[in-house]
Amino acid sequence: MNVDAVAVQQLMLRYADAIDADDIEAWPDFFTPDGEYTVISRESLKRGHRIGIMQCLGQGMMRDRIMGLRDANVYEPHCYRHVVSAPLLGEAGPEGVSATASFLLARIMRAGVPELFLSGRYEDLVVATPAGLRFRRRRVVLDSTAIDTLLVIPV
Amino acid sequence: MTDTAMTLDDYGLGGDAFNQADYRLYTDADIARQEQERIFEGQAWCFVGLEVELPQPGDYKTSWVGALPIILVRGRDGALRAMVNRCTHKGSTIVFDGSGCAERFVCPYHNWYYDLEGNLTAVAFGNGVKGQGGMPAAFDKQAHGLRRLRVETIAGLIFVSAAEQGPALEEYLGTRIAHHIRRTLGCGLVVLGEYTQVMHNNWKLYMENTRDSYHASLLHVFFTTFRLNRLDMAGGMAVGENGWNTLSYTQATQSFTDEAYADARALNTDIKLNDPSLVANWPEFADGIVSSITSVFPALVMQQISNSLAVRQLVPKGPDRCELVWTLLGTVEDTPAQTDMRIRQSNLVGPAGLVSMEDGIIGNFVQRSIASARGERTVMRMGGDGVASQESRVTEAGVRAFWKAYRDHMEPA
Ligand code: FES
Ligand SMILES: [Fe+2]
């Protein structure tokens, strides 16, 4: 598969930009219909845990999360600011191309100062579709096992 | 209490009603210190970990009994032991890497050696060097072992008690609660996940919340929206014999009505899940209980939400902060399809839990508003007064039971 680093980086940046701009409804569209999105700590990963903080298996579960955060869940209004490194591309296989990137994520509460909320690494499997590049798998590996208060907006 | 003449009666906790509590109980640093002494290092049984985390001789992990750091270790004889993680020399933390397997513990500071039972076995340069220095001949290593705590287990859960004597664990829990723990976790546990949630509120606010069946379908609208848990389902609040520990449960689904919610926040009844596999489940327990929260004083919660099983250990960190250590569980008997359902359902719980994320912030909503309180009290009268079990979940009986346990430990009769 012919996927270049610039295109993968554009996908990653558009993803982060959509979330930071509160365009969360666009979030599932960065994935293939069967795409998987998980958030797990590096410690859990090391221990072989099957469950992390979030596990969306397919776009439907992602849409249900958005429905939850828009219509059901109670939390204080806040937004994110992502800083995402340039991606490191791995092997391109028949499944797609693997890519990783580091991120820092600030959380900004309504009247608060920006605070470093999470840091970690995206571990992605990117595939070319007729509509452009999509994540077949996006694993968010958090550096810490601790989450402050709650995690409602996807990382 | 801050004023030594004050008793819990002055904070609204006299008598048998347990239907009010002074807000200063959540904010006062002196009270937090007394809680450490009288509850966590008193007669309470504190949950500190799971047997499955320490399968082999020498396996250890560190944990907390309130503010007291401990080492939990499986000895060469297979027995579990708990000891204070504080060197008897100058107080250094001995084990600082969380978990592992060891033949002995060596303090990093001056290399005092302890065996797996906490005995001091060697003191570096204890005999001096070339006849100079060294410990006095009268120094008695046996008198400088690590402080030990009592250990008991039930269904793979490890509890410790810092008191030299007190009730046995089973008696402390109560018959119904002990039975429910065995029923839920009794068949070979597997750790599926683990994370920590930092909350900016007093630890008691969280523990009350876990016994508060009144709030469940009012604060947590995701559940009600998708008809997963309603107060009009059959269920109740069971309180153990001593009135300390609680089991809030929901029986298999009955028909729904919205009338009971006419004055609650509007329900969007059109919402359907895009992917119902989120809540795909199987009837795991013969008693028909589909959801249950067991809350053991002071700081353990055991959760069965559909097939999502977890234990949560709450660790106070001063009056206005606490850390909740979640361990998500499966069993050795789970089929791949059952594990898959547990994984999907795990989206309902934890700091990102579609159902329960609100519990991460609601304690702080209280904490931030009570800093200035000077004698005002809560009102906990839903379902009457006192701590008797109730066949309804529209009750604060479980919360009142927390305060009964609290007083019985803080001011034993
Ligand atoms: S503090 Fe532990 S050996 Fe000195
Ligand atoms: Fe709750």
Coordinates of C-alpha atoms and ligand atoms in Angstrom, one line a residue:
Chain A
M1 CA 0.0 0.0 0.0
N2 CA 1.3 3.4 -0.9
V3 CA 0.8 5.7 2.1
D4 CA 3.2 8.5 2.8
A5 CA 4.1 10.1 6.1
V6 CA 2.7 13.5 5.1
A7 CA -0.7 12.0 4.5
V8 CA -0.7 10.1 7.7
Q9 CA 0.3 13.2 9.6
Q10 CA -2.5 15.2 8.0
L11 CA -5.0 12.5 9.1
M12 CA -3.7 12.7 12.7
L13 CA -3.8 16.5 12.7
R14 CA -7.3 16.7 11.3
Y15 CA -8.4 14.2 13.9
A16 CA -6.9 16.3 16.8
D17 CA -8.2 19.5 15.2
A18 CA -11.8 18.2 15.0
I19 CA -11.8 17.2 18.7
D20 CA -10.2 20.5 19.8
A21 CA -12.8 22.4 17.8
D22 CA -15.6 20.5 19.5
D23 CA -16.6 18.9 16.3
I24 CA -16.9 15.5 18.1
E25 CA -19.6 14.3 15.7
A26 CA -16.9 14.0 13.1
W27 CA -14.8 11.8 15.3
P28 CA -16.1 8.3 14.2
D29 CA -15.6 9.3 10.5
F30 CA -11.8 9.2 11.0
F31 CA -12.2 5.4 11.4
T32 CA -13.3 2.6 9.1
P33 CA -16.8 1.2 10.0
D34 CA -15.2 -1.6 11.9
G35 CA -12.4 0.6 13.3
E36 CA -11.3 0.1 16.9
Y37 CA -10.5 2.9 19.4
T38 CA -9.1 2.0 22.7
V39 CA -7.5 4.0 25.6
I40 CA -5.2 2.1 27.9
S41 CA -2.2 2.8 30.2
R42 CA 1.2 1.6 29.2
E43 CA 1.3 -0.3 32.5
S44 CA -1.9 -2.1 31.7
L45 CA -0.6 -2.9 28.3
K46 CA 2.6 -4.3 29.8
R47 CA 0.5 -6.5 32.1
G48 CA -1.5 -7.8 29.2
H49 CA -4.8 -6.4 30.4
R50 CA -7.8 -6.7 28.1
I51 CA -9.6 -3.7 29.4
G52 CA -8.5 -0.1 29.5
I53 CA -10.3 3.2 30.1
M54 CA -12.3 3.1 26.9
Q55 CA -12.9 0.5 24.2
C56 CA -15.0 1.4 21.2
L57 CA -15.2 -1.6 18.8
G58 CA -16.7 -0.1 15.6
Q59 CA -18.1 3.3 14.6
G60 CA -21.5 2.5 16.3
M61 CA -19.9 2.4 19.7
M62 CA -18.1 5.7 19.0
R63 CA -21.4 7.3 18.0
D64 CA -23.0 6.0 21.2
R65 CA -20.2 7.7 23.2
I66 CA -20.9 11.0 21.4
M67 CA -24.6 10.6 22.1
G68 CA -23.8 10.0 25.8
L69 CA -21.6 13.1 26.1
R70 CA -24.0 15.3 24.2
D71 CA -27.3 14.1 25.7
A72 CA -26.9 12.0 28.8
N73 CA -23.7 12.5 30.7
V74 CA -23.3 15.2 33.3
Y75 CA -19.9 16.9 33.4
E76 CA -18.5 20.4 33.5
P77 CA -18.0 22.1 30.1
H78 CA -14.4 21.8 29.0
C79 CA -12.3 21.6 25.9
Y80 CA -9.0 20.0 24.8
R81 CA -5.8 21.2 23.1
H82 CA -3.8 18.5 21.5
V83 CA -0.1 18.8 20.6
V84 CA 0.8 15.8 18.3
S85 CA 4.3 14.9 17.2
A86 CA 5.2 14.0 13.7
P87 CA 4.4 10.4 13.0
L88 CA 6.8 7.5 12.9
L89 CA 5.7 5.1 10.2
G90 CA 6.2 1.4 10.6
E91 CA 5.9 -1.5 8.1
A92 CA 3.2 -1.3 5.5
G93 CA 1.5 -4.7 5.4
P94 CA -1.6 -6.0 3.7
E95 CA -3.7 -4.7 6.6
G96 CA -2.4 -1.1 6.3
V97 CA 0.5 0.9 7.6
S98 CA 1.3 1.2 11.3
A99 CA 2.1 4.6 12.6
T100 CA 2.9 6.1 16.1
A101 CA 3.0 9.6 17.4
S102 CA 3.4 11.2 20.8
F103 CA 0.9 13.6 22.2
L104 CA 0.3 16.1 25.0
L105 CA -3.2 16.9 25.9
A106 CA -4.3 20.0 27.8
R107 CA -7.7 20.2 29.4
I108 CA -9.3 23.5 29.9
M109 CA -12.2 23.8 32.2
R110 CA -14.7 26.7 31.7
A111 CA -13.0 29.2 34.0
G112 CA -9.8 27.4 34.5
V113 CA -6.2 27.6 33.3
P114 CA -5.0 25.0 30.8
E115 CA -3.7 22.0 32.6
L116 CA -1.8 19.0 31.3
F117 CA -4.4 16.3 31.5
L118 CA -2.8 13.4 29.6
S119 CA 0.3 12.4 27.8
G120 CA 1.0 9.4 25.7
R121 CA 1.3 7.8 22.3
Y122 CA -1.0 7.0 19.5
E123 CA -0.5 3.5 18.1
D124 CA -2.3 3.4 14.8
L125 CA -3.1 1.2 11.9
V126 CA -4.0 3.4 8.9
V127 CA -5.7 2.1 5.8
A128 CA -6.5 3.7 2.4
T129 CA -10.2 3.8 1.6
P130 CA -11.9 5.4 -1.5
A131 CA -12.8 8.3 0.8
G132 CA -9.2 8.8 1.9
L133 CA -7.0 7.5 4.8
R134 CA -8.8 6.1 7.9
F135 CA -7.8 4.5 11.2
R136 CA -8.6 0.9 11.3
R137 CA -7.2 0.9 14.8
R138 CA -6.2 3.7 17.1
R139 CA -4.8 2.7 20.4
V140 CA -4.2 5.6 22.8
V141 CA -1.5 4.5 25.2
L142 CA -1.4 6.7 28.3
D143 CA 1.8 7.3 30.2
S144 CA 0.0 7.3 33.6
T145 CA -2.5 4.8 35.1
A146 CA -4.3 7.7 36.8
I147 CA -7.1 9.8 35.3
D148 CA -8.1 13.0 37.0
T149 CA -11.8 13.2 37.8
L150 CA -13.3 11.8 34.5
L151 CA -12.6 11.3 30.8
V152 CA -15.6 12.2 28.6
I153 CA -14.2 13.6 25.4
P154 CA -12.2 11.1 23.3
V155 CA -8.4 11.7 23.3
Chain B
M1 CA -12.6 16.8 66.9
T2 CA -11.1 20.2 66.3
D3 CA -12.5 21.4 69.6
T4 CA -11.6 18.5 71.9
A5 CA -14.8 18.9 73.8
M6 CA -16.9 18.2 70.7
T7 CA -18.3 14.8 70.0
L8 CA -20.0 13.4 67.0
D9 CA -23.3 14.3 68.6
D10 CA -22.3 17.9 67.9
Y11 CA -21.9 17.0 64.3
G12 CA -25.4 15.6 64.0
L13 CA -24.5 11.9 64.5
G14 CA -26.0 11.3 67.9
G15 CA -29.0 9.0 68.4
D16 CA -30.1 6.2 66.0
A17 CA -31.4 8.2 63.0
F18 CA -28.1 8.9 61.2
N19 CA -30.0 11.3 59.0
Q20 CA -27.8 14.3 59.1
A21 CA -24.1 15.1 59.1
D22 CA -22.2 18.4 59.7
Y23 CA -20.4 19.5 56.5
R24 CA -17.2 20.1 58.5
L25 CA -16.8 16.3 58.7
Y26 CA -15.7 16.5 55.1
T27 CA -13.3 19.4 55.4
D28 CA -11.6 19.3 58.7
A29 CA -7.9 18.1 58.7
D30 CA -8.1 17.1 62.4
I31 CA -11.1 14.9 61.7
A32 CA -9.1 13.3 58.8
R33 CA -6.3 12.5 61.2
Q34 CA -8.7 11.0 63.7
E35 CA -10.2 8.9 61.0
Q36 CA -6.8 7.4 60.2
E37 CA -6.3 6.5 63.8
R38 CA -9.7 5.3 64.8
I39 CA -11.0 3.8 61.5
F40 CA -8.3 2.8 59.1
E41 CA -5.8 1.9 61.9
G42 CA -8.7 1.0 64.2
Q43 CA -10.9 -2.1 64.2
A44 CA -12.0 -1.8 60.6
W45 CA -11.1 -4.5 58.0
C46 CA -9.6 -2.6 55.0
F47 CA -9.5 -4.1 51.5
V48 CA -6.0 -4.0 50.1
G49 CA -5.7 -6.3 47.1
L50 CA -6.6 -9.6 45.4
E51 CA -5.1 -13.0 46.0
V52 CA -4.7 -13.4 42.2
E53 CA -2.2 -10.5 42.2
L54 CA 0.1 -12.6 44.5
P55 CA 0.0 -16.2 43.2
Q56 CA 3.6 -17.3 44.0
P57 CA 5.7 -17.3 47.2
G58 CA 7.6 -14.1 47.4
D59 CA 5.1 -12.1 45.3
Y60 CA 4.5 -8.7 46.9
K61 CA 2.6 -5.5 46.2
T62 CA 2.3 -2.3 48.0
S63 CA -1.0 -0.8 49.1
W64 CA -2.6 1.6 51.5
V65 CA -4.6 1.3 54.7
G66 CA -6.0 4.8 54.6
A67 CA -2.8 6.9 54.8
L68 CA -0.7 3.9 56.1
P69 CA 1.6 2.4 53.5
I70 CA 1.8 -1.3 53.6
I71 CA 3.5 -4.3 51.9
L72 CA 1.4 -7.3 51.1
V73 CA 3.4 -10.4 50.5
R74 CA 2.9 -14.2 50.0
G75 CA 5.4 -16.0 52.2
R76 CA 7.4 -19.1 51.4
D77 CA 4.8 -21.0 53.4
G78 CA 2.1 -19.6 51.1
A79 CA 0.5 -17.5 53.7
L80 CA -0.3 -13.8 53.1
R81 CA 1.2 -11.2 55.3
A82 CA 0.8 -7.5 55.6
M83 CA 3.4 -5.1 57.2
V84 CA 3.9 -1.4 57.4
N85 CA 6.1 -0.2 54.5
R86 CA 8.2 2.0 56.7
C87 CA 11.8 1.2 57.8
T88 CA 12.2 0.9 61.5
H89 CA 15.6 2.7 61.2
K90 CA 14.8 6.1 59.9
G91 CA 11.4 5.6 58.3
S92 CA 12.3 5.3 54.6
T93 CA 9.8 3.6 52.3
I94 CA 11.2 0.1 51.8
V95 CA 9.4 -1.2 48.8
F96 CA 9.0 1.6 46.2
D97 CA 8.4 -0.3 42.9
G98 CA 4.8 -1.3 43.4
S99 CA 4.9 -5.0 42.9
G100 CA 7.2 -7.9 42.2
C101 CA 8.7 -11.1 43.6
A102 CA 11.4 -11.0 46.3
E103 CA 13.3 -13.2 48.7
R104 CA 13.7 -10.4 51.2
F105 CA 13.1 -6.7 51.5
V106 CA 16.1 -4.4 51.6
C107 CA 15.7 -0.8 52.7
P108 CA 17.3 1.5 50.0
Y109 CA 18.5 4.0 52.5
H110 CA 21.0 2.1 54.8
N111 CA 20.4 -1.5 53.6
W112 CA 18.6 -2.9 56.6
Y113 CA 17.3 -6.4 55.6
Y114 CA 13.8 -7.7 56.4
D115 CA 12.5 -11.2 55.7
L116 CA 9.1 -11.8 54.1
E117 CA 7.6 -11.9 57.6
G118 CA 8.9 -8.5 58.4
N119 CA 11.6 -9.5 60.8
L120 CA 14.8 -7.4 60.8
T121 CA 17.5 -9.9 59.8
A122 CA 20.5 -7.8 59.1
V123 CA 21.8 -4.3 59.6
A124 CA 24.5 -3.1 57.2
F125 CA 27.8 -2.6 58.9
G126 CA 26.1 -3.7 62.1
N127 CA 29.4 -5.1 63.4
G128 CA 31.3 -2.0 62.2
V129 CA 34.3 -1.9 59.9
K130 CA 37.7 -3.0 61.1
G131 CA 36.5 -2.9 64.7
Q132 CA 35.2 0.7 64.4
G133 CA 31.6 1.8 64.5
G134 CA 28.8 -0.7 64.4
M135 CA 25.6 -1.1 66.5
P136 CA 25.8 -1.4 70.2
A137 CA 26.0 -5.1 71.4
A138 CA 22.6 -4.6 73.1
F139 CA 20.8 -3.7 69.9
D140 CA 18.0 -6.2 69.6
K141 CA 17.0 -6.9 66.0
Q142 CA 14.0 -8.8 67.1
A143 CA 12.6 -5.7 68.6
H144 CA 12.9 -3.8 65.3
G145 CA 10.8 -5.8 62.9
L146 CA 8.1 -4.2 60.7
R147 CA 4.7 -3.6 62.3
R148 CA 2.4 -6.4 61.2
L149 CA -1.3 -6.3 60.4
R150 CA -3.9 -9.1 60.6
V151 CA -4.9 -10.6 57.3
E152 CA -8.1 -12.4 56.2
T153 CA -9.5 -13.2 52.8
I154 CA -12.9 -13.9 51.3
A155 CA -13.4 -15.0 47.7
G156 CA -9.9 -13.9 46.8
L157 CA -10.3 -10.4 48.3
I158 CA -7.5 -9.6 50.9
F159 CA -8.4 -7.5 53.9
V160 CA -6.2 -6.3 56.7
S161 CA -6.8 -4.9 60.1
A162 CA -4.3 -2.8 62.0
A163 CA -6.0 -3.6 65.4
E164 CA -4.4 -6.4 67.4
Q165 CA -7.8 -7.9 67.9
G166 CA -11.3 -7.3 66.8
P167 CA -14.2 -9.0 65.0
A168 CA -13.4 -11.7 62.4
L169 CA -13.9 -10.5 58.8
E170 CA -17.0 -12.6 58.3
E171 CA -18.7 -11.1 61.3
Y172 CA -17.5 -7.6 60.3
L173 CA -19.1 -8.0 56.8
G174 CA -22.4 -9.5 57.9
T175 CA -24.0 -12.7 56.6
R176 CA -25.8 -11.3 53.5
I177 CA -22.8 -9.2 52.4
A178 CA -20.3 -12.1 52.9
H179 CA -22.6 -14.4 50.9
H180 CA -23.0 -11.8 48.1
I181 CA -19.2 -11.4 47.8
R182 CA -18.7 -15.2 47.5
R183 CA -21.6 -15.4 45.0
T184 CA -20.0 -12.6 42.9
L185 CA -16.3 -13.4 43.0
G186 CA -16.3 -17.0 44.2
C187 CA -15.0 -18.7 41.1
G188 CA -11.4 -18.1 40.1
L189 CA -10.7 -14.4 39.3
V190 CA -8.8 -13.0 36.3
V191 CA -7.7 -9.4 36.3
L192 CA -9.0 -7.8 33.0
G193 CA -8.0 -4.2 33.7
E194 CA -6.8 -1.7 36.3
Y195 CA -6.7 2.1 36.6
T196 CA -6.8 4.8 39.1
Q197 CA -9.2 7.7 39.3
V198 CA -8.2 10.9 41.2
M199 CA -11.1 12.7 42.8
H200 CA -11.1 16.1 44.4
N201 CA -13.4 15.4 47.3
N202 CA -13.4 13.9 50.8
W203 CA -13.3 10.1 50.7
K204 CA -16.6 9.9 52.6
L205 CA -18.5 11.7 49.9
Y206 CA -17.5 8.9 47.4
M207 CA -18.3 6.1 49.8
E208 CA -21.7 7.6 50.6
N209 CA -22.4 7.9 46.9
T210 CA -21.8 4.1 46.4
R211 CA -24.5 3.4 49.0
D212 CA -26.9 6.0 47.6
S213 CA -29.4 4.1 45.5
Y214 CA -31.6 7.2 45.4
H215 CA -29.2 9.1 43.0
A216 CA -28.5 6.2 40.7
S217 CA -31.1 6.8 38.0
L218 CA -31.3 10.5 38.6
L219 CA -27.7 11.6 38.2
H220 CA -26.8 8.8 35.8
V221 CA -29.1 9.4 32.8
F222 CA -27.3 7.2 30.4
F223 CA -28.8 4.2 32.2
T224 CA -32.3 5.5 32.3
T225 CA -32.2 6.7 28.7
F226 CA -31.4 3.2 27.6
R227 CA -33.7 1.6 30.1
L228 CA -30.9 -0.3 31.9
N229 CA -31.7 0.6 35.4
R230 CA -34.7 2.3 36.8
L231 CA -35.9 2.8 40.4
D232 CA -39.2 1.2 39.4
M233 CA -37.3 -2.1 38.8
A234 CA -37.5 -4.5 41.6
G235 CA -34.6 -4.1 44.0
G236 CA -33.6 -3.0 47.4
M237 CA -31.0 -2.0 49.9
A238 CA -29.7 -4.8 52.2
V239 CA -27.7 -3.8 55.3
G240 CA -25.5 -6.2 57.2
E241 CA -26.3 -7.3 60.8
N242 CA -24.1 -4.7 62.4
G243 CA -25.6 -1.9 60.2
W244 CA -22.3 -1.0 58.6
N245 CA -22.1 -2.6 55.1
T246 CA -24.6 -2.5 52.3
L247 CA -25.7 -4.3 49.2
S248 CA -27.8 -2.3 46.7
Y249 CA -29.3 -4.6 44.1
T250 CA -31.6 -4.6 41.1
Q251 CA -33.6 -7.6 40.1
A252 CA -34.3 -8.7 36.5
T253 CA -36.1 -6.2 34.4
Q254 CA -39.8 -5.5 34.9
S255 CA -42.0 -3.3 32.8
F256 CA -41.2 0.4 32.6
T257 CA -43.3 3.4 33.2
D258 CA -42.2 7.0 32.9
E259 CA -44.7 8.4 35.4
A260 CA -42.3 7.9 38.3
Y261 CA -39.9 10.2 36.4
A262 CA -42.4 12.9 35.4
D263 CA -40.7 15.4 37.8
A264 CA -37.2 14.2 37.1
R265 CA -35.0 15.5 34.3
A266 CA -36.6 15.0 30.9
L267 CA -36.0 11.7 29.3
N268 CA -35.3 11.4 25.6
T269 CA -37.2 8.2 25.0
D270 CA -36.3 8.2 21.3
I271 CA -32.6 7.5 21.9
K272 CA -31.5 4.1 20.7
L273 CA -28.0 2.7 20.9
N274 CA -26.2 2.6 17.5
D275 CA -24.5 -0.5 18.8
P276 CA -26.5 -2.5 21.3
S277 CA -23.6 -4.9 21.7
L278 CA -22.5 -2.3 24.3
V279 CA -24.9 -3.8 26.7
A280 CA -25.1 -7.4 25.4
N281 CA -25.1 -9.6 28.5
W282 CA -25.8 -13.0 29.9
P283 CA -27.6 -14.1 33.1
E284 CA -24.6 -14.8 35.2
F285 CA -26.1 -15.3 38.6
A286 CA -29.0 -17.6 39.5
D287 CA -30.5 -15.1 42.0
G288 CA -31.6 -12.9 39.1
I289 CA -29.8 -9.9 40.4
V290 CA -28.7 -8.0 37.3
S291 CA -26.9 -5.1 39.1
S292 CA -25.4 -4.8 42.5
I293 CA -23.1 -2.5 44.4
T294 CA -21.7 -3.8 47.6
S295 CA -20.1 -1.2 49.8
V296 CA -17.9 -2.3 52.7
F297 CA -16.9 0.2 55.4
P298 CA -14.6 2.0 55.2
A299 CA -13.4 2.0 51.6
L300 CA -14.2 -1.0 49.4
V301 CA -16.8 -1.2 46.7
M302 CA -17.6 -4.4 44.8
Q303 CA -19.5 -3.9 41.6
Q304 CA -21.6 -6.1 39.4
I305 CA -23.2 -4.0 36.7
S306 CA -24.7 -6.5 34.3
N307 CA -21.6 -8.6 33.7
S308 CA -19.1 -5.9 34.5
L309 CA -17.3 -7.0 37.6
A310 CA -14.9 -4.8 39.5
V311 CA -13.5 -4.0 42.9
R312 CA -12.7 -0.4 43.8
Q313 CA -10.3 0.5 46.7
L314 CA -10.6 4.1 47.9
V315 CA -7.5 5.7 49.3
P316 CA -8.0 9.0 51.2
K317 CA -5.4 11.7 50.4
G318 CA -6.1 14.4 53.0
P319 CA -9.6 15.9 53.6
D320 CA -10.3 17.0 50.0
R321 CA -8.7 14.4 47.7
C322 CA -8.9 10.7 47.3
E323 CA -7.8 8.1 44.8
L324 CA -10.0 5.2 43.6
V325 CA -8.1 2.1 42.4
W326 CA -10.3 0.1 40.0
T327 CA -9.6 -3.6 39.2
L328 CA -11.9 -5.0 36.5
L329 CA -12.4 -8.7 36.8
G330 CA -13.4 -11.8 34.9
T331 CA -13.3 -15.4 35.9
V332 CA -11.3 -18.4 34.7
E333 CA -14.5 -20.0 33.5
D334 CA -15.4 -17.2 31.0
T335 CA -15.8 -18.2 27.4
P336 CA -14.3 -15.9 24.8
A337 CA -17.8 -14.6 24.0
Q338 CA -18.3 -13.8 27.7
T339 CA -15.0 -12.0 28.0
D340 CA -16.0 -10.0 24.9
M341 CA -19.2 -8.9 26.7
R342 CA -17.3 -7.9 29.8
I343 CA -14.9 -5.8 27.6
R344 CA -17.8 -4.1 25.9
Q345 CA -19.7 -3.5 29.1
S346 CA -16.5 -2.0 30.7
N347 CA -17.4 1.1 28.7
L348 CA -20.2 1.7 31.2
V349 CA -17.9 2.1 34.3
G350 CA -14.7 3.8 35.4
P351 CA -13.6 7.4 34.8
A352 CA -14.9 7.3 31.2
G353 CA -17.9 5.2 32.2
L354 CA -21.0 6.1 30.2
V355 CA -23.1 5.2 33.2
S356 CA -20.9 6.2 36.1
M357 CA -18.5 9.0 35.1
E358 CA -20.6 11.5 37.0
D359 CA -19.5 9.9 40.3
G360 CA -16.0 11.2 39.5
I361 CA -17.2 14.9 39.7
I362 CA -20.3 14.9 41.9
G363 CA -18.2 14.6 45.2
N364 CA -16.3 17.7 44.1
F365 CA -19.5 19.5 43.3
V366 CA -20.3 19.0 47.0
Q367 CA -16.7 19.7 48.3
R368 CA -16.4 23.0 46.5
S369 CA -19.6 24.3 48.0
I370 CA -19.1 23.4 51.6
A371 CA -15.7 24.9 52.3
S372 CA -17.4 27.8 53.9
A373 CA -20.0 25.8 55.9
R374 CA -20.0 26.4 59.6
G375 CA -22.5 24.0 61.2
E376 CA -25.0 23.4 58.4
R377 CA -25.9 19.7 58.0
T378 CA -27.0 17.4 55.2
V379 CA -30.5 15.9 55.1
M380 CA -30.6 12.1 54.7
R381 CA -34.2 11.2 55.3
M382 CA -35.3 9.4 52.1
G383 CA -36.9 6.1 53.1
G384 CA -37.2 7.3 56.7
D385 CA -34.5 7.2 59.4
G386 CA -32.2 4.5 60.6
V387 CA -30.3 1.7 58.9
A388 CA -32.8 -1.1 58.4
S389 CA -32.8 -3.0 55.1
Q390 CA -35.4 -1.8 52.6
E391 CA -37.2 -3.4 49.7
S392 CA -36.9 -0.2 47.7
R393 CA -34.0 1.7 46.2
V394 CA -35.6 5.1 46.7
T395 CA -33.9 5.3 50.1
E396 CA -30.9 6.7 51.8
A397 CA -30.7 3.8 54.3
G398 CA -27.4 2.7 52.9
V399 CA -25.9 6.2 53.4
R400 CA -27.2 6.2 56.9
A401 CA -25.5 2.9 57.5
F402 CA -22.2 4.5 56.4
W403 CA -22.7 7.0 59.2
K404 CA -23.5 4.3 61.7
A405 CA -20.3 2.5 60.9
Y406 CA -18.5 5.8 61.1
R407 CA -19.7 6.6 64.5
D408 CA -19.3 3.1 65.8
H409 CA -15.6 3.3 64.8
M410 CA -14.9 6.9 65.7
E411 CA -16.7 6.7 69.0
P412 CA -17.0 3.1 70.0
A413 CA -19.6 2.5 72.7
Ligands
FES1 S1 16.0 4.2 56.8 FE1 15.9 2.1 56.2 S2 17.9 1.5 56.6 FE2 18.0 3.5 57.2
FE2 FE -23.3 6.9 41.0

